[in-house]
Coordinates of C-alpha atoms in Angstrom, one line a residue:
X1 CA 49.9 -56.3 -14.5
X2 CA 48.1 -58.4 -11.8
X3 CA 46.6 -57.0 -8.6
X4 CA 49.2 -58.7 -6.5
X5 CA 52.0 -56.7 -8.3
X6 CA 50.1 -53.5 -7.9
X7 CA 49.5 -54.1 -4.3
X8 CA 53.2 -54.9 -3.8
X9 CA 54.0 -51.6 -5.4
X10 CA 51.7 -49.5 -3.4
X11 CA 52.2 -51.2 0.0
X12 CA 55.6 -49.4 0.7
X13 CA 53.7 -46.0 0.0
X14 CA 50.6 -47.0 2.4
X15 CA 53.0 -48.1 5.3
X16 CA 55.3 -44.9 5.2
X17 CA 55.1 -41.2 6.1
X18 CA 57.3 -38.2 5.3
X19 CA 58.4 -35.6 8.0
X20 CA 58.9 -31.9 6.9
X21 CA 60.9 -29.8 9.4
X22 CA 59.8 -26.3 8.5
X23 CA 61.1 -23.0 9.6
X24 CA 59.5 -20.6 12.1
X25 CA 59.6 -16.9 11.5
X26 CA 62.8 -15.1 12.0
X27 CA 62.5 -11.7 13.5
X28 CA 66.0 -10.3 13.0
X29 CA 66.7 -6.6 12.3
X30 CA 68.2 -6.2 9.7
X31 CA 67.5 -9.4 8.0
X32 CA 69.2 -10.7 4.7
X33 CA 68.2 -12.5 1.6
X34 CA 68.4 -16.1 3.3
X35 CA 66.1 -14.8 6.1
X36 CA 63.5 -13.6 3.4
X37 CA 63.5 -17.0 1.9
X38 CA 62.9 -18.6 5.4
X39 CA 60.0 -16.2 6.3
X40 CA 58.4 -16.8 2.8
X41 CA 58.5 -20.5 3.6
X42 CA 57.0 -19.9 7.0
X43 CA 54.3 -17.6 5.5
X44 CA 53.5 -20.2 2.9
X45 CA 53.3 -23.0 5.4
X46 CA 51.1 -20.8 7.8
X47 CA 48.7 -20.1 4.9
X48 CA 48.5 -23.9 4.1
X49 CA 47.9 -24.6 7.7
X50 CA 45.1 -22.0 8.1
X51 CA 43.3 -23.1 4.9
X52 CA 43.6 -26.8 5.8
X53 CA 42.6 -26.6 9.4
X54 CA 39.6 -24.1 9.0
X55 CA 38.3 -25.8 5.8
X56 CA 38.7 -29.1 7.6
X57 CA 36.7 -27.7 10.6
X58 CA 33.8 -26.6 8.4
X59 CA 33.7 -29.9 6.5
X60 CA 33.7 -31.7 10.0
X61 CA 30.7 -29.5 11.0
X62 CA 28.9 -30.8 7.7
X63 CA 29.8 -34.3 8.4
X64 CA 28.4 -34.1 12.0
X65 CA 25.1 -32.8 10.5
X66 CA 25.5 -29.2 11.8
X67 CA 24.9 -26.3 9.5
X68 CA 27.8 -23.8 9.5
X69 CA 26.8 -20.6 7.7
X70 CA 29.2 -18.4 9.4
X71 CA 32.6 -17.3 7.8
X72 CA 35.7 -18.2 9.9
X73 CA 37.9 -15.1 10.5
X74 CA 41.5 -15.7 10.3
X75 CA 44.7 -13.8 9.1
X76 CA 45.3 -14.0 5.3
X77 CA 48.9 -14.6 4.3
X78 CA 48.3 -14.2 0.6
X79 CA 49.2 -10.5 0.3
X80 CA 52.3 -11.1 2.1
X81 CA 53.2 -14.1 0.0
X82 CA 52.5 -12.2 -3.2
X83 CA 54.7 -9.3 -2.0
X84 CA 57.7 -11.4 -1.4
X85 CA 57.2 -13.7 -4.5
X86 CA 57.3 -10.5 -6.6
X87 CA 60.6 -9.3 -5.2
X88 CA 62.7 -10.4 -8.1
X89 CA 66.4 -10.0 -7.6
X90 CA 68.1 -9.6 -11.2
X91 CA 71.5 -9.3 -12.3
X92 CA 73.2 -6.1 -13.6
X93 CA 71.7 -3.8 -11.0
X94 CA 72.8 -2.1 -7.8
X95 CA 71.2 -2.4 -4.3
X96 CA 70.0 1.4 -4.5
X97 CA 68.3 0.8 -7.8
X98 CA 66.8 -2.5 -6.6
X99 CA 65.2 -0.7 -3.5
X100 CA 64.0 2.3 -5.6
X101 CA 62.3 -0.3 -7.9
X102 CA 60.7 -2.2 -5.1
X103 CA 59.2 1.1 -3.5
X104 CA 58.0 2.3 -6.8
X105 CA 56.4 -1.0 -8.0
X106 CA 54.8 -1.6 -4.4
X107 CA 54.0 1.9 -3.5
X108 CA 50.3 1.1 -2.5
X109 CA 51.1 -2.3 -0.8
X110 CA 50.1 -2.2 2.9
X111 CA 52.5 -5.0 3.7
X112 CA 55.5 -2.9 2.8
X113 CA 56.8 0.0 5.0
X114 CA 59.4 2.5 5.2
X115 CA 61.8 1.5 8.0
X116 CA 62.8 4.2 10.4
X117 CA 66.6 3.9 9.9
X118 CA 69.6 5.8 8.3
X119 CA 70.4 2.8 6.1
X120 CA 69.4 3.5 2.5
X121 CA 69.5 0.1 1.3
X122 CA 66.7 -1.1 3.6
X123 CA 63.0 -1.9 3.3
X124 CA 60.5 -3.4 5.6
X125 CA 57.8 -6.1 5.4
X126 CA 54.9 -6.6 7.8
X127 CA 54.8 -10.3 8.3
X128 CA 52.0 -12.3 10.1
X129 CA 54.2 -12.5 13.2
X130 CA 55.9 -9.1 13.3
X131 CA 57.6 -6.5 11.3
X132 CA 61.0 -7.4 9.7
X133 CA 63.5 -4.9 8.1
X134 CA 65.7 -6.3 5.3
X135 CA 69.1 -5.1 4.3
X136 CA 69.5 -5.4 0.4
X137 CA 73.2 -4.7 0.5
X138 CA 74.2 -8.3 -0.2
X139 CA 70.8 -9.4 -1.9
X140 CA 72.6 -9.5 -5.5
X141 CA 75.7 -11.3 -4.6
X142 CA 73.7 -13.8 -2.4
X143 CA 71.1 -14.4 -5.1
X144 CA 73.8 -15.5 -7.7
X145 CA 74.9 -18.2 -5.3
X146 CA 77.8 -19.2 -7.7
X147 CA 81.0 -20.7 -7.2
X148 CA 84.0 -20.8 -9.7
X149 CA 85.0 -24.1 -11.5
X150 CA 88.4 -24.0 -9.9
X151 CA 86.8 -24.8 -6.7
X152 CA 84.5 -27.4 -8.2
X153 CA 87.6 -29.1 -9.7
X154 CA 88.9 -29.8 -6.2
X155 CA 86.0 -32.3 -5.6
X156 CA 87.3 -34.5 -8.4
X157 CA 87.7 -38.2 -7.0
X158 CA 91.6 -38.2 -7.4
X159 CA 92.1 -35.2 -5.5
X160 CA 89.3 -35.3 -3.1
X161 CA 89.0 -37.6 -0.1
X162 CA 85.5 -36.4 0.8
X163 CA 83.3 -38.6 -1.4
X164 CA 80.1 -37.1 -0.2
X165 CA 81.2 -33.7 -1.8
X166 CA 82.1 -35.4 -5.0
X167 CA 78.5 -37.1 -4.9
X168 CA 76.8 -33.7 -4.4
X169 CA 78.8 -31.9 -7.3
X170 CA 78.7 -35.0 -9.6
X171 CA 76.6 -33.4 -12.5
X172 CA 78.9 -30.3 -12.3
X173 CA 82.1 -32.2 -12.4
X174 CA 80.8 -34.0 -15.4
X175 CA 79.9 -30.9 -17.1
X176 CA 83.3 -29.3 -16.2
X177 CA 85.4 -32.2 -17.5
X178 CA 83.5 -32.8 -20.6
X179 CA 85.6 -30.0 -22.1
X180 CA 89.1 -28.8 -21.9
X181 CA 90.8 -27.0 -20.4
X182 CA 90.0 -27.4 -16.7
X183 CA 89.4 -25.0 -15.1
X184 CA 88.3 -22.6 -17.9
X185 CA 86.5 -19.8 -15.9
X186 CA 82.8 -20.9 -15.8
X187 CA 80.6 -20.6 -12.8
X188 CA 78.3 -23.1 -11.1
X189 CA 75.5 -22.9 -8.5
X190 CA 76.9 -23.2 -4.8
X191 CA 73.7 -25.3 -3.9
X192 CA 73.8 -28.3 -6.3
X193 CA 70.6 -28.6 -8.3
X194 CA 69.3 -30.8 -11.0
X195 CA 69.7 -28.0 -13.6
X196 CA 73.3 -27.2 -14.1
X197 CA 73.1 -25.7 -17.7
X198 CA 74.9 -22.3 -18.1
X199 CA 73.8 -19.3 -20.0
X200 CA 76.8 -18.2 -22.3
X201 CA 79.0 -20.3 -20.3
X202 CA 79.0 -17.9 -17.4
X203 CA 75.7 -17.5 -15.6
X204 CA 73.4 -20.3 -14.1
X205 CA 69.9 -20.6 -15.4
X206 CA 68.3 -20.5 -12.0
X207 CA 69.2 -18.2 -9.1
X208 CA 68.9 -18.9 -5.3
X209 CA 65.3 -17.2 -5.1
X210 CA 64.1 -19.1 -8.3
X211 CA 65.4 -22.3 -7.1
X212 CA 63.8 -21.7 -3.7
X213 CA 60.5 -20.8 -5.3
X214 CA 60.7 -24.1 -7.5
X215 CA 61.3 -26.2 -4.4
X216 CA 58.5 -24.6 -2.3
X217 CA 56.0 -25.1 -5.3
X218 CA 57.1 -28.8 -5.5
X219 CA 56.4 -29.1 -1.7
X220 CA 53.0 -27.5 -1.9
X221 CA 51.9 -29.9 -4.8
X222 CA 53.0 -32.8 -2.5
X223 CA 51.2 -31.5 0.5
X224 CA 48.0 -30.8 -1.3
X225 CA 47.5 -34.5 -2.3
X226 CA 48.7 -35.8 1.2
X227 CA 47.1 -36.0 4.5
X228 CA 48.9 -33.7 6.7
X229 CA 49.2 -33.8 10.4
X230 CA 50.6 -30.7 12.0
X231 CA 53.1 -30.8 14.9
X232 CA 53.9 -27.3 16.3
X233 CA 57.3 -26.9 18.1
X234 CA 57.2 -24.3 20.8
X235 CA 60.6 -22.7 22.2
X236 CA 60.5 -22.6 25.9
X237 CA 62.4 -19.4 26.1
X238 CA 64.0 -16.9 23.6
X239 CA 67.6 -17.3 25.1
X240 CA 67.4 -21.0 24.4
X241 CA 68.3 -21.7 28.1
X242 CA 67.9 -25.4 29.4
X243 CA 65.2 -26.1 31.9
X244 CA 63.7 -22.5 31.8
X245 CA 60.2 -21.9 30.9
X246 CA 59.3 -18.1 29.8
X247 CA 55.5 -17.7 29.9
X248 CA 55.4 -14.6 27.6
X249 CA 57.6 -16.2 25.0
X250 CA 55.2 -19.3 24.8
X251 CA 52.2 -17.2 24.6
X252 CA 53.5 -15.1 21.8
X253 CA 54.4 -18.1 19.7
X254 CA 50.9 -19.6 20.4
X255 CA 49.2 -16.5 19.3
X256 CA 51.2 -16.1 16.3
X257 CA 50.7 -19.7 15.2
X258 CA 46.9 -19.4 15.9
X259 CA 47.0 -22.6 18.0
X260 CA 44.0 -23.5 20.0
X261 CA 43.7 -26.2 22.7
X262 CA 41.4 -29.1 22.2
X263 CA 39.6 -30.2 25.3
X264 CA 37.8 -33.5 26.3
X265 CA 34.5 -32.2 27.2
X266 CA 33.1 -35.2 28.9
X267 CA 36.0 -35.5 31.3
X268 CA 36.6 -31.7 32.0
X269 CA 33.0 -30.7 32.7
X270 CA 31.4 -34.0 34.2
X271 CA 31.7 -32.5 37.6
X272 CA 28.9 -30.0 36.7
X273 CA 26.4 -32.9 36.7
X274 CA 25.3 -35.2 39.7
X275 CA 27.9 -38.0 40.1
X276 CA 25.1 -40.8 40.6
X277 CA 23.5 -40.0 37.2
X278 CA 26.5 -40.2 35.2
X279 CA 27.1 -43.4 33.5
X280 CA 31.0 -42.9 33.0
X281 CA 31.3 -45.5 30.3
X282 CA 32.6 -45.1 26.8
X283 CA 29.4 -46.5 25.0
X284 CA 27.3 -43.7 27.1
X285 CA 29.5 -40.7 26.4
X286 CA 26.9 -39.1 24.4
X287 CA 24.2 -39.5 27.2
X288 CA 26.6 -38.0 29.8
X289 CA 27.6 -35.0 27.5
X290 CA 23.7 -34.3 27.1
X291 CA 23.3 -34.7 30.9
X292 CA 25.9 -32.2 31.5
X293 CA 24.6 -29.6 29.0
X294 CA 21.1 -29.9 30.6
X295 CA 22.4 -29.1 34.1
X296 CA 24.5 -26.2 32.5
X297 CA 21.5 -24.8 31.1
X298 CA 19.4 -25.2 34.2
X299 CA 22.2 -23.5 36.2
X300 CA 22.1 -20.6 33.6
X301 CA 18.3 -20.2 34.1
X302 CA 18.7 -20.1 37.8
X303 CA 21.3 -17.3 37.7
X304 CA 19.6 -15.4 34.8
X305 CA 22.6 -13.4 34.1
X306 CA 23.6 -14.4 30.7
X307 CA 21.9 -13.9 27.4
X308 CA 21.1 -17.2 25.5
X309 CA 22.0 -15.5 22.3
X310 CA 25.7 -15.5 23.2
X311 CA 25.6 -18.9 24.8
X312 CA 24.8 -21.5 22.1
X313 CA 25.9 -25.2 21.5
X314 CA 25.3 -28.0 19.1
X315 CA 25.7 -31.7 19.6
X316 CA 27.0 -33.6 16.6
X317 CA 27.7 -37.3 16.1
X318 CA 31.0 -37.2 17.6
X319 CA 31.9 -33.7 18.7
X320 CA 30.3 -30.8 20.7
X321 CA 30.5 -27.3 19.2
X322 CA 30.3 -24.5 21.7
X323 CA 30.2 -20.8 21.2
X324 CA 32.8 -18.6 22.9
X325 CA 30.2 -17.5 25.5
X326 CA 29.3 -21.0 26.4
X327 CA 32.8 -22.1 26.7
X328 CA 33.5 -19.1 29.1
X329 CA 30.6 -20.0 31.2
X330 CA 31.4 -23.5 31.5
X331 CA 35.0 -22.7 32.6
X332 CA 33.5 -20.2 35.3
X333 CA 31.1 -22.8 36.6
X334 CA 33.8 -25.4 36.6
X335 CA 36.1 -23.2 38.6
X336 CA 33.3 -22.4 41.1
X337 CA 32.3 -26.1 41.4
X338 CA 35.8 -27.0 42.2
X339 CA 36.3 -24.4 44.6
X340 CA 33.2 -25.3 46.6
X341 CA 34.1 -28.8 46.5
X342 CA 37.7 -28.1 47.7
X343 CA 36.3 -25.9 50.7
X344 CA 33.8 -28.8 51.7
X345 CA 36.6 -31.4 51.6
X346 CA 39.0 -29.2 53.6
X347 CA 36.2 -28.3 56.2
X348 CA 35.2 -32.0 56.7
X349 CA 38.8 -33.1 57.0
X350 CA 39.7 -30.3 59.5
X351 CA 36.7 -31.1 61.7
X352 CA 37.4 -34.8 61.7
X353 CA 41.1 -34.1 62.5
X354 CA 40.1 -31.7 65.3
X355 CA 37.7 -34.4 66.8
X356 CA 40.5 -37.1 66.6
X357 CA 42.8 -34.8 68.5
X358 CA 40.2 -33.3 71.0
X359 CA 40.6 -35.8 73.9
X360 CA 44.4 -35.2 74.1
X361 CA 43.8 -31.4 73.7
X362 CA 41.1 -31.5 76.4
X363 CA 43.3 -33.3 78.8
X364 CA 46.2 -30.9 78.4
X365 CA 43.7 -27.9 79.0
X366 CA 42.6 -29.5 82.2
X367 CA 46.1 -30.1 83.4
X368 CA 46.9 -26.4 82.8
X369 CA 43.8 -25.2 84.6
X370 CA 44.8 -27.5 87.7
X371 CA 48.4 -26.2 87.7
X372 CA 47.2 -22.6 88.0
X373 CA 45.1 -23.4 91.0
X374 CA 47.8 -25.2 92.9
X375 CA 50.7 -22.8 92.2
X376 CA 49.5 -19.3 91.6
X377 CA 51.8 -17.0 89.5
X378 CA 53.7 -14.6 91.7
X379 CA 52.6 -11.2 91.6
X380 CA 54.6 -8.0 91.7
X381 CA 55.0 -6.4 95.1
X382 CA 52.6 -3.5 95.6
X383 CA 54.3 -0.2 96.0
X384 CA 57.4 -1.2 94.2
X385 CA 58.6 1.7 92.1
X386 CA 59.2 1.1 88.6
X387 CA 62.8 0.7 87.4
X388 CA 64.6 3.9 86.6
X389 CA 65.6 4.5 83.2
X390 CA 69.5 4.5 83.0
X391 CA 71.0 7.8 82.1
X392 CA 72.9 7.8 79.0
X393 CA 76.0 10.0 78.4
X394 CA 77.7 10.7 75.3
X395 CA 81.1 9.4 74.6
X396 CA 82.6 12.9 74.4
X397 CA 81.4 13.6 78.1
X398 CA 82.7 10.4 79.2
X399 CA 86.1 11.3 77.9
X400 CA 86.1 14.7 79.4
X401 CA 85.2 13.3 82.9
X402 CA 87.9 10.6 82.6
X403 CA 90.7 13.1 81.7
X404 CA 89.6 15.4 84.6
X405 CA 90.3 12.6 87.2
X406 CA 93.3 11.3 85.5
X407 CA 92.0 8.1 83.8
X408 CA 92.6 6.7 80.4
X409 CA 89.9 5.0 78.4
X410 CA 92.4 2.8 76.5
X411 CA 94.3 1.6 79.7
X412 CA 93.1 -0.2 82.7
X413 CA 92.9 1.9 86.1
X414 CA 96.0 1.8 88.3
X415 CA 96.0 -0.7 91.2
X416 CA 95.1 1.2 94.5
X417 CA 97.8 1.2 97.2
X418 CA 97.6 -1.5 99.8
X419 CA 95.9 -0.8 103.1
X420 CA 97.2 -1.8 106.6
X421 CA 93.6 -2.8 107.7
X422 CA 90.8 -4.8 106.6
X423 CA 87.0 -4.8 107.4
X424 CA 85.7 -7.9 109.2
X425 CA 82.0 -7.5 109.8
X426 CA 81.6 -4.3 111.5
X427 CA 85.1 -4.1 113.1
X428 CA 88.3 -2.7 111.7
X429 CA 91.1 -5.1 112.0
X430 CA 94.7 -3.8 111.7
X431 CA 97.3 -5.9 109.7
X432 CA 100.8 -6.0 111.0
X433 CA 103.6 -6.0 108.5
X434 CA 106.8 -8.3 108.9
X435 CA 108.9 -5.3 110.0
X436 CA 106.6 -4.7 112.9
X437 CA 107.0 -8.2 113.9

């Protein structure tokens, strides 16, 4: 075979990628067999993620020429994976016998715990994210995952208009119609697999859990020989509401996934060094990082508050490795520097703004002072007694007074009788009526 033909065969593989949409931990109480399989996949993928990330970090330190003798501490998922993998759900038993067998076989396992519930058919597993209680009442029936041949025969082409279902159960239909009669009482897997042989004509070779383990092992073999890139999807809230961000829910997921944030050192901490001394170019990034670290150490020596044993850093070829103490001190200095810079900027701007408005403000103050001298404010008359406080009476007293003088509060007072005279100035003038005239 020529090199051109080999390259033509490998070219599609080199220019392609595969995407795996993996499950997250399902914390449902009580959970069932399908939830146990999902959590097993989550535990396995988390273990692969931990080993790949931390081992790659140690290898990157070696590539950078930095000796890394410390052991990276992270949660090991292997005990939980071994526990779930050993939970074989076999035929011919009852849920009570299965629970008893699990408790006896894994009595000393720290990942297995006794749930505080009245349900007899339950057991608990301490997963990486949280504790989950599983109900084994339907474990046996779910694990069989079988379908009768009379339902499979419905997917035959002459009787089925849904061609996709016929394609999925193609091997089952071929095995079913190879002999007569149809149907004849055999069972097949609900989830179509490549292995459709039957044991004694009744039971499938693989169960749901066995098939899940096989698929998971094949996936891990593929991932080991690949170059994985992990994308973590974080739920914004537990209620799945749109446009709603729950901080506590996001923090719990980040802590459960052991996700850390990568920082651009030179961009984040360059404000700690003098602006004029920084080159701020891509080819001078290493020099700028060294300059920032030098001023960082000088600042620590001036403060003389932190121990140098807790604040360490190492400069590699492409990365800077910081201890946790150094990272915290850098963050504190960064916040203080930004606060001082913001205070200085605000004070300068406020002074400039006040000086700009000062001529108009001064003119208004002078006009107010002149108006005070021309027209003084009137002063109260000396000797004027303070206003008396009005006497307040209760509503009951008012009703009693009105009833005594013959007044009704709900009706207007009667019109007084007309007078035969009027008062004009200080004189009394008599009014003559028409009869007198």
